[in-house]
Short mmCIF file of C-alpha atoms in Angstrom, two decimals:
data_model
loop_
_atom_site.label_atom_id
_atom_site.label_comp_id
_atom_site.label_asym_id
_atom_site.label_seq_id
_atom_site.Cartn_x
_atom_site.Cartn_y
_atom_site.Cartn_z
CA ASN A 1347 -42.10 25.74 4.52
CA THR A 1348 -39.20 27.94 5.55
CA THR A 1349 -36.72 25.06 5.85
CA MET A 1350 -37.49 23.78 2.37
CA ILE A 1351 -37.16 27.27 0.86
CA LYS A 1352 -33.74 27.66 2.53
CA MET A 1353 -32.63 24.29 1.20
CA ILE A 1354 -33.74 25.19 -2.33
CA LYS A 1355 -31.93 28.54 -2.15
CA PHE A 1356 -28.79 26.82 -0.85
CA SER A 1357 -28.90 24.26 -3.68
CA MET A 1358 -29.29 27.05 -6.22
CA VAL A 1359 -26.24 28.85 -4.81
CA VAL A 1360 -24.15 25.66 -4.93
CA CYS A 1361 -25.18 24.97 -8.54
CA PHE A 1362 -24.42 28.59 -9.46
CA LEU A 1363 -20.94 28.41 -7.92
CA LEU A 1364 -20.16 25.11 -9.66
CA ALA A 1365 -21.35 26.58 -12.94
CA ILE A 1366 -19.04 29.55 -12.42
CA GLN A 1367 -16.12 27.18 -11.82
CA VAL A 1368 -16.76 25.13 -14.94
CA SER A 1369 -17.36 28.29 -16.96
CA ALA A 1370 -14.12 29.80 -15.69
CA ALA A 1371 -12.21 26.72 -16.79
CA SER A 1372 -13.81 27.04 -20.20
CA ARG A 1373 -12.60 30.60 -20.77
CA TYR A 1374 -9.99 29.14 -23.07
CA GLU A 1375 -11.68 26.90 -25.57
CA PRO A 1376 -9.66 23.86 -26.67
CA ASP A 1377 -8.38 25.61 -29.80
CA VAL A 1378 -7.10 28.69 -27.95
CA LEU A 1379 -3.63 28.41 -26.44
CA PRO A 1380 -3.41 29.53 -22.80
CA LEU A 1381 -0.76 32.22 -22.43
CA GLY A 1382 -0.13 31.81 -26.16
CA ARG A 1383 1.79 28.54 -25.82
CA ALA A 1384 1.23 24.80 -26.03
CA TYR A 1385 2.09 22.65 -23.04
CA SER A 1386 2.14 19.48 -25.13
CA ASP A 1387 4.81 17.79 -27.19
CA LEU A 1388 3.37 15.52 -29.90
CA ARG A 1389 6.68 13.89 -30.83
CA ASP A 1390 5.80 10.91 -33.10
CA GLY A 1391 2.15 11.91 -33.07
CA LEU A 1392 -1.15 10.07 -32.71
CA GLN A 1393 -1.62 8.79 -36.25
CA ASN A 1394 -2.43 5.19 -35.36
CA CYS A 1395 -5.35 5.91 -33.09
CA HIS A 1396 -6.55 8.63 -35.48
CA PHE A 1397 -6.61 6.09 -38.34
CA GLN A 1398 -8.35 3.52 -36.17
CA PHE A 1399 -11.05 5.94 -34.99
CA GLU A 1400 -11.62 7.57 -38.39
CA ARG A 1401 -11.32 4.64 -40.78
CA LYS A 1402 -12.05 1.53 -38.74
CA LYS A 1403 -14.87 3.19 -36.77
CA ALA A 1404 -13.80 1.41 -33.58
CA GLY A 1405 -11.48 2.24 -30.75
CA ARG A 1406 -10.33 0.96 -27.37
CA ILE A 1407 -8.98 3.67 -25.06
CA ALA A 1408 -7.48 2.95 -21.64
CA PHE A 1409 -6.89 5.36 -18.76
CA LEU A 1410 -4.09 4.17 -16.44
CA GLY A 1411 -3.47 6.22 -13.33
CA GLY A 1412 -4.15 6.95 -9.69
CA SER A 1413 -7.03 8.57 -7.83
CA ILE A 1414 -7.22 11.58 -10.17
CA THR A 1415 -7.97 9.15 -12.98
CA ALA A 1416 -10.13 6.81 -10.90
CA GLY A 1417 -12.36 9.69 -9.81
CA GLY A 1418 -13.63 10.51 -13.29
CA GLY A 1419 -13.98 14.21 -14.08
CA TRP A 1420 -11.32 14.84 -16.73
CA ARG A 1421 -11.68 11.23 -17.87
CA ASP A 1422 -15.44 11.59 -18.37
CA HIS A 1423 -14.98 14.85 -20.29
CA THR A 1424 -12.32 13.21 -22.46
CA MET A 1425 -14.52 10.23 -23.27
CA ASN A 1426 -17.24 12.65 -24.33
CA TYR A 1427 -14.71 14.48 -26.51
CA PHE A 1428 -13.94 11.32 -28.48
CA ARG A 1429 -17.61 10.42 -28.81
CA LYS A 1430 -18.39 13.85 -30.25
CA ARG A 1431 -15.28 14.01 -32.42
CA PHE A 1432 -16.02 10.58 -33.96
CA PRO A 1433 -19.80 10.16 -33.69
CA GLU A 1434 -19.88 7.06 -35.91
CA THR A 1435 -17.13 5.26 -34.00
CA GLU A 1436 -17.85 2.58 -31.42
CA PHE A 1437 -15.59 3.14 -28.43
CA GLU A 1438 -14.67 0.91 -25.55
CA PHE A 1439 -13.20 2.74 -22.57
CA ILE A 1440 -11.10 1.01 -19.92
CA GLY A 1441 -10.91 2.76 -16.55
CA ALA A 1442 -7.65 1.51 -15.00
CA GLY A 1443 -7.30 4.17 -12.32
CA ILE A 1444 -6.65 2.94 -8.77
CA SER A 1445 -6.12 5.39 -5.92
CA SER A 1446 -2.57 5.65 -4.57
CA MET A 1447 -1.02 3.93 -7.62
CA GLY A 1448 2.15 5.27 -9.23
CA SER A 1449 4.30 4.05 -12.10
CA VAL A 1450 5.79 1.06 -10.26
CA PRO A 1451 2.47 -0.70 -9.58
CA HIS A 1452 1.26 0.43 -13.03
CA ALA A 1453 4.08 -1.58 -14.61
CA PHE A 1454 3.17 -4.78 -12.81
CA ARG A 1455 -0.62 -4.54 -13.19
CA LEU A 1456 -0.56 -3.44 -16.84
CA GLU A 1457 -1.52 -6.76 -18.43
CA ARG A 1458 -4.35 -7.40 -15.98
CA ASP A 1459 -5.85 -3.93 -15.84
CA VAL A 1460 -5.24 -2.59 -19.37
CA PHE A 1461 -4.67 -5.41 -21.87
CA LEU A 1462 -6.87 -8.16 -20.46
CA LYS A 1463 -9.47 -7.64 -23.22
CA GLY A 1464 -6.94 -7.36 -26.04
CA PRO A 1465 -5.03 -4.62 -27.92
CA VAL A 1466 -5.47 -0.99 -26.94
CA ASP A 1467 -5.44 1.80 -29.54
CA LEU A 1468 -4.76 4.69 -27.17
CA LEU A 1469 -3.31 4.58 -23.66
CA PHE A 1470 -3.32 7.54 -21.30
CA VAL A 1471 -0.90 7.10 -18.40
CA GLU A 1472 -0.39 9.42 -15.43
CA ALA A 1473 1.80 8.94 -12.36
CA ALA A 1474 3.59 12.25 -11.73
CA VAL A 1475 1.62 13.07 -8.59
CA ASN A 1476 1.80 9.65 -6.93
CA ASP A 1477 5.42 9.10 -7.92
CA THR A 1478 6.28 12.37 -6.21
CA SER A 1479 4.28 11.38 -3.12
CA ASN A 1480 5.09 7.69 -2.86
CA THR A 1481 8.78 7.23 -3.53
CA SER A 1482 12.09 8.94 -2.94
CA GLU A 1483 13.78 6.50 -5.34
CA ILE A 1484 14.09 8.54 -8.52
CA LEU A 1485 15.11 5.55 -10.62
CA HIS A 1486 11.92 3.72 -9.63
CA MET A 1487 10.00 6.51 -11.36
CA LEU A 1488 11.85 5.84 -14.60
CA ARG A 1489 11.85 2.05 -14.29
CA GLY A 1490 8.13 1.98 -13.57
CA MET A 1491 7.20 4.25 -16.47
CA GLU A 1492 9.50 2.54 -18.95
CA GLY A 1493 8.05 -0.74 -17.74
CA VAL A 1494 4.59 0.49 -18.73
CA VAL A 1495 5.60 1.85 -22.13
CA ARG A 1496 7.91 -0.90 -23.34
CA HIS A 1497 5.63 -3.67 -22.07
CA ALA A 1498 2.62 -2.04 -23.75
CA ARG A 1499 4.50 -1.75 -27.03
CA SER A 1500 5.65 -5.38 -26.82
CA ILE A 1501 1.99 -6.40 -26.52
CA ASN A 1502 0.82 -4.07 -29.30
CA PRO A 1503 3.39 -2.03 -31.28
CA LEU A 1504 0.51 0.04 -32.73
CA THR A 1505 -0.61 1.49 -29.39
CA ASP A 1506 -0.36 5.27 -29.13
CA ILE A 1507 0.62 6.37 -25.61
CA VAL A 1508 0.02 9.80 -24.07
CA HIS A 1509 1.77 10.82 -20.84
CA LEU A 1510 -0.18 13.25 -18.65
CA HIS A 1511 1.63 15.18 -15.92
CA PHE A 1512 -0.92 16.35 -13.35
CA VAL A 1513 -0.21 19.12 -10.86
CA MET A 1514 0.41 19.18 -7.11
CA PRO A 1515 1.77 21.89 -4.80
CA ALA A 1516 5.23 20.29 -4.61
CA HIS A 1517 5.52 20.53 -8.40
CA MET A 1518 4.57 24.19 -8.30
CA VAL A 1519 7.30 24.89 -5.75
CA ASP A 1520 9.86 23.20 -7.99
CA TYR A 1521 8.77 25.10 -11.10
CA LYS A 1522 8.91 28.42 -9.27
CA LYS A 1523 12.54 27.57 -8.41
CA GLY A 1524 13.27 26.84 -12.06
CA LYS A 1525 13.44 23.08 -11.44
CA THR A 1526 11.54 20.32 -13.23
CA PRO A 1527 9.95 17.96 -10.67
CA ASP A 1528 11.81 14.65 -10.43
CA SER A 1529 8.85 12.49 -11.43
CA ILE A 1530 8.10 14.59 -14.52
CA GLU A 1531 11.77 14.66 -15.50
CA GLN A 1532 11.99 10.85 -15.34
CA HIS A 1533 8.72 10.30 -17.17
CA GLU A 1534 9.84 12.72 -19.88
CA LYS A 1535 13.01 10.69 -20.41
CA VAL A 1536 10.83 7.70 -21.21
CA ALA A 1537 8.39 9.63 -23.39
CA SER A 1538 11.20 11.21 -25.37
CA ALA A 1539 13.01 7.90 -25.92
CA TYR A 1540 9.86 6.19 -27.19
CA GLY A 1541 8.46 9.14 -29.17
CA ASN A 1542 5.32 9.45 -27.05
CA PRO A 1543 3.25 12.64 -26.78
CA THR A 1544 3.18 14.37 -23.40
CA LEU A 1545 0.95 17.03 -21.89
CA ASN A 1546 2.46 18.94 -18.99
CA LEU A 1547 -0.63 20.10 -17.11
CA SER A 1548 1.49 20.65 -14.01
CA LEU A 1549 3.48 23.41 -15.69
CA GLU A 1550 0.40 24.84 -17.40
CA VAL A 1551 -1.50 25.23 -14.13
CA THR A 1552 1.57 26.70 -12.41
CA ASP A 1553 2.10 29.28 -15.18
CA ARG A 1554 -1.57 30.27 -15.34
CA ILE A 1555 -1.80 30.75 -11.59
CA GLN A 1556 1.34 32.90 -11.66
CA ALA A 1557 -0.22 34.90 -14.50
CA GLY A 1558 -3.22 35.63 -12.26
CA GLU A 1559 -5.85 33.79 -14.32
CA PHE A 1560 -7.09 31.82 -11.31
CA THR A 1561 -5.90 30.66 -7.90
CA TRP A 1562 -5.10 27.33 -6.33
CA ASN A 1563 -7.14 27.86 -3.16
CA GLU A 1564 -10.25 29.38 -4.73
CA ASP A 1565 -10.41 27.62 -8.10
CA PHE A 1566 -8.27 24.49 -8.41
CA LYS A 1567 -8.55 23.74 -4.68
CA ASN A 1568 -6.59 20.48 -4.45
CA LEU A 1569 -4.40 18.00 -6.30
CA HIS A 1570 -7.70 16.13 -6.62
CA PRO A 1571 -9.11 18.91 -8.76
CA SER A 1572 -12.39 20.75 -8.36
CA PRO A 1573 -14.82 20.65 -11.31
CA PHE A 1574 -12.92 23.71 -12.52
CA GLY A 1575 -9.64 21.78 -12.52
CA HIS A 1576 -11.06 18.71 -14.23
CA ARG A 1577 -12.59 20.91 -16.96
CA LEU A 1578 -9.25 22.67 -17.41
CA TYR A 1579 -7.46 19.33 -17.78
CA ALA A 1580 -10.04 18.14 -20.30
CA ASN A 1581 -9.80 21.34 -22.36
CA SER A 1582 -6.03 21.00 -22.59
CA ILE A 1583 -6.31 17.34 -23.61
CA ALA A 1584 -8.85 18.25 -26.30
CA ARG A 1585 -6.56 21.03 -27.51
CA MET A 1586 -3.68 18.59 -27.91
CA PHE A 1587 -5.79 16.07 -29.83
CA ASN A 1588 -7.32 18.76 -32.04
CA THR A 1589 -3.80 19.78 -33.02
CA ALA A 1590 -2.74 16.18 -33.64
CA PHE A 1591 -5.84 15.37 -35.68
CA GLN A 1592 -5.32 18.38 -37.95
CA LYS A 1593 -2.47 16.51 -39.62
CA PRO A 1594 -3.35 14.57 -42.79
CA LEU A 1595 -4.61 11.10 -42.01
CA SER A 1596 -2.06 8.40 -42.79
CA SER A 1597 -2.89 5.66 -45.28
CA ALA A 1598 -2.30 2.89 -42.74
CA VAL A 1599 -1.23 2.28 -39.16
CA LYS A 1600 2.49 1.98 -38.53
CA PRO A 1601 4.17 0.04 -35.70
CA HIS A 1602 6.09 2.21 -33.28
CA ALA A 1603 9.83 1.62 -33.29
CA LEU A 1604 11.21 0.01 -30.14
CA PRO A 1605 14.37 1.95 -29.16
CA ASP A 1606 17.26 0.78 -27.03
CA ILE A 1607 16.10 0.36 -23.46
CA VAL A 1608 16.73 3.44 -21.29
CA ASP A 1609 17.37 1.49 -18.06
CA ARG A 1610 18.01 -2.25 -18.16
CA LYS A 1611 16.51 -2.54 -14.68
CA SER A 1612 13.16 -1.17 -15.87
CA TYR A 1613 10.12 -3.31 -15.14
CA VAL A 1614 9.44 -4.14 -18.78
CA ASN A 1615 8.44 -7.73 -18.01
CA GLY A 1616 6.49 -6.85 -14.89
CA ARG A 1617 3.53 -9.02 -13.95
CA LEU A 1618 1.47 -9.98 -10.93
CA GLY A 1619 2.51 -13.30 -9.45
CA SER A 1620 0.03 -15.47 -7.57
CA ILE A 1621 0.34 -15.77 -3.80
CA SER A 1622 -0.79 -19.37 -4.22
CA SER A 1623 2.78 -20.15 -5.33
CA VAL A 1624 4.34 -19.40 -1.93
CA HIS A 1625 5.49 -22.26 0.26
CA HIS A 1626 7.01 -23.04 3.68
CA LEU A 1627 4.45 -20.86 5.39
CA LYS A 1628 5.07 -20.18 9.07
CA ASP A 1629 2.25 -18.39 10.93
CA PHE A 1630 0.81 -17.04 7.67
CA LYS A 1631 -2.75 -17.89 6.69
CA TRP A 1632 -4.66 -17.75 3.43
CA ASN A 1633 -7.67 -15.45 3.71
CA PRO A 1634 -10.01 -15.90 0.69
CA ALA A 1635 -11.74 -12.51 1.17
CA TRP A 1636 -9.70 -10.27 3.44
CA LYS A 1637 -11.25 -7.20 5.05
CA PRO A 1638 -10.03 -5.09 7.97
CA ILE A 1639 -11.54 -5.49 11.42
CA ASP A 1640 -10.50 -1.98 12.51
CA LYS A 1641 -13.01 -0.28 10.14
CA LYS A 1642 -10.29 1.79 8.49
CA ASP A 1643 -10.70 2.73 4.83
CA THR A 1644 -9.57 0.47 2.00
CA ARG A 1645 -9.09 0.72 -1.76
CA SER A 1646 -11.10 -1.09 -4.40
CA GLY A 1647 -9.37 -4.29 -5.47
CA PHE A 1648 -7.63 -4.67 -2.12
CA VAL A 1649 -10.53 -5.72 0.05
CA HIS A 1650 -12.81 -8.79 -0.15
CA VAL A 1651 -10.13 -10.49 -2.25
CA PRO A 1652 -7.61 -13.26 -1.41
CA ALA A 1653 -4.64 -12.30 0.75
CA LEU A 1654 -1.78 -13.96 2.57
CA VAL A 1655 -2.01 -12.63 6.13
CA SER A 1656 -0.07 -12.65 9.38
CA THR A 1657 0.13 -10.31 12.35
CA GLN A 1658 2.95 -12.13 14.18
CA SER A 1659 6.60 -11.13 14.21
CA GLY A 1660 8.76 -13.99 13.00
CA ALA A 1661 6.08 -15.25 10.59
CA SER A 1662 7.57 -16.14 7.22
CA PHE A 1663 7.01 -17.60 3.75
CA GLU A 1664 9.12 -18.46 0.72
CA PHE A 1665 8.74 -18.49 -3.05
CA ASP A 1666 10.74 -18.99 -6.24
CA PHE A 1667 10.75 -17.03 -9.48
CA ASN A 1668 12.72 -16.42 -12.67
CA GLY A 1669 13.76 -12.88 -13.59
CA THR A 1670 15.71 -9.82 -12.50
CA GLY A 1671 13.37 -8.07 -10.06
CA VAL A 1672 10.91 -8.95 -7.32
CA GLY A 1673 8.56 -7.26 -4.88
CA LEU A 1674 5.29 -7.54 -3.01
CA PHE A 1675 1.88 -5.92 -3.50
CA ILE A 1676 0.57 -5.35 0.02
CA THR A 1677 -1.69 -3.13 2.03
CA SER A 1678 -0.10 -0.90 4.63
CA GLY A 1679 -2.51 -0.09 7.44
CA PRO A 1680 -2.28 1.17 11.04
CA ASP A 1681 -0.65 -2.10 12.15
CA ALA A 1682 1.80 -2.51 9.25
CA GLY A 1683 5.01 -4.23 10.31
CA ARG A 1684 8.58 -4.17 9.12
CA VAL A 1685 9.74 -6.87 6.73
CA GLU A 1686 13.03 -8.69 6.37
CA PHE A 1687 13.81 -10.51 3.13
CA ASN A 1688 16.52 -12.86 1.97
CA ILE A 1689 17.20 -13.57 -1.72
CA ASP A 1690 19.32 -16.57 -2.69
CA ASN A 1691 20.62 -16.96 0.89
CA ALA A 1692 22.55 -13.68 0.65
CA GLY A 1693 21.43 -12.51 4.10
CA PHE A 1694 18.36 -10.69 5.38
CA ARG A 1695 17.71 -7.07 4.49
CA PRO A 1696 15.15 -4.79 6.20
CA LEU A 1697 12.18 -3.03 4.58
CA GLU A 1698 9.69 -0.61 6.18
CA THR A 1699 6.08 -1.06 5.05
CA PHE A 1700 4.42 1.57 7.28
CA THR A 1701 3.66 4.80 5.37
CA ARG A 1702 2.61 8.33 6.32
CA TRP A 1703 -0.96 7.45 5.27
CA SER A 1704 -1.17 4.17 7.16
CA ARG A 1705 -2.76 5.55 10.32
CA SER A 1706 -6.12 6.06 8.63
CA LEU A 1707 -6.05 3.75 5.62
CA HIS A 1708 -5.14 0.23 4.54
CA LEU A 1709 -3.15 1.60 1.64
CA PRO A 1710 -2.30 -0.54 -1.41
CA TRP A 1711 1.47 -0.44 -1.57
CA ALA A 1712 3.95 -1.87 -4.07
CA VAL A 1713 7.32 -2.59 -2.46
CA ILE A 1714 10.35 -3.57 -4.51
CA LEU A 1715 12.66 -6.00 -2.72
CA ASP A 1716 15.41 -6.06 -5.36
CA ASP A 1717 15.43 -5.04 -9.03
CA GLY A 1718 19.10 -5.65 -9.86
CA LEU A 1719 19.32 -9.43 -9.85
CA GLU A 1720 20.96 -11.58 -12.50
CA ASN A 1721 18.37 -12.89 -14.94
CA GLY A 1722 17.53 -16.41 -13.87
CA PRO A 1723 16.01 -18.49 -11.04
CA HIS A 1724 15.89 -17.03 -7.55
CA HIS A 1725 14.67 -18.08 -4.12
CA VAL A 1726 13.08 -15.51 -1.78
CA ARG A 1727 12.30 -15.74 1.92
CA VAL A 1728 10.19 -13.05 3.60
CA ARG A 1729 9.61 -12.69 7.34
CA ILE A 1730 8.06 -10.13 9.68
CA ALA A 1731 10.60 -8.35 11.87
CA GLU A 1732 10.44 -8.14 15.66
CA GLU A 1733 10.45 -4.34 15.72
CA HIS A 1734 7.96 -2.06 13.99
CA HIS A 1735 7.65 1.62 13.11
CA PRO A 1736 7.05 3.80 16.19
CA ASP A 1737 3.70 4.97 14.80
CA SER A 1738 2.50 1.46 13.90
CA ASN A 1739 0.41 -0.46 16.40
CA GLY A 1740 1.35 -3.92 15.20
CA THR A 1741 3.44 -6.27 13.09
CA ALA A 1742 1.06 -7.17 10.27
CA LEU A 1743 1.81 -8.14 6.69
CA ARG A 1744 -0.95 -8.68 4.14
CA VAL A 1745 0.21 -9.77 0.68
CA PHE A 1746 -2.14 -9.73 -2.33
CA HIS A 1747 0.26 -10.34 -5.20
CA LEU A 1748 3.90 -11.04 -5.88
CA LEU A 1749 5.60 -8.49 -8.14
CA LEU A 1750 7.74 -10.34 -10.67
CA ASN A 1751 9.93 -8.81 -13.37
#
């Protein structure tokens, strides 16, 4: 009938347009440099994973990032690249992308989400977009990323680590002004210190748009890329690995050197602490499978799981830990309250947990209470403040994990 014919024609048009997008992103095959330049820096190279994939015929590759990683696309293309490049190798791929996550939560969830099954041969890590969006604390960007890298290398000195810098409009504005975006600058400090390869896709996309090859609005479309953008990312990743794998294969794997720490406050010993360790609860309740009653969106891993919950101002709890830094892994929804915390009886300090995304989403949010403590035992008291953000409709606090460094 007429309706079915129209639907078929519409589907054909959509498929044609998607094919054009993917084809456009493929104009530069992985071995052809866009604009005649490489946007990668191989530094100490990728010899360990190359040896593992080529000689040992096995490989474990992890993808640590935010929503751009969680959504697949470039990640799926990249997995296919390794399967085709090493057809006799048995790969295990670990998808450790969680929407809204930047380098700070990456550092604390690393052991659980990346190394739970054992050593990793190759780790991709991206946080440039979410670090730009989520924090104004520039040093948190460095401390989070160094926490990831140094912790990973302490678990397995053989792990090769690749830093990916994805693009967003704010980065493009900075580059057009001749400025490196803060998050990329901090992540590059870590990559350079530890000899890790980096691929600056943010700069590549900016340059190619300015050169008139494609547009943001019609082709790339969003910081969550269109199929065109994901294919472009994957092509650039393949190009970098093709270059790295052209080098003669080493005779054995070699542990990466561990340099002097860049920032002694980095979250290099970050881990998730259990909320079952809290005590002196006042008006907080243990919910074994929390879910919102307001029907707002949630993120995987932060719904239908245990949480420590209160919606009352004045509610409080306490806990003890050993280390130099401490925080909370919470969700920040439409009713997120303000927090006051007291460490070692030094007086209460305020902390806002409501975010610009909280109106429509129970957002997973990593908040650092203090990361400059003397190494040793500490006592923490947390309570919900009387006042809340003007745009919040409540005084709620929902805690899923302690952040302990």
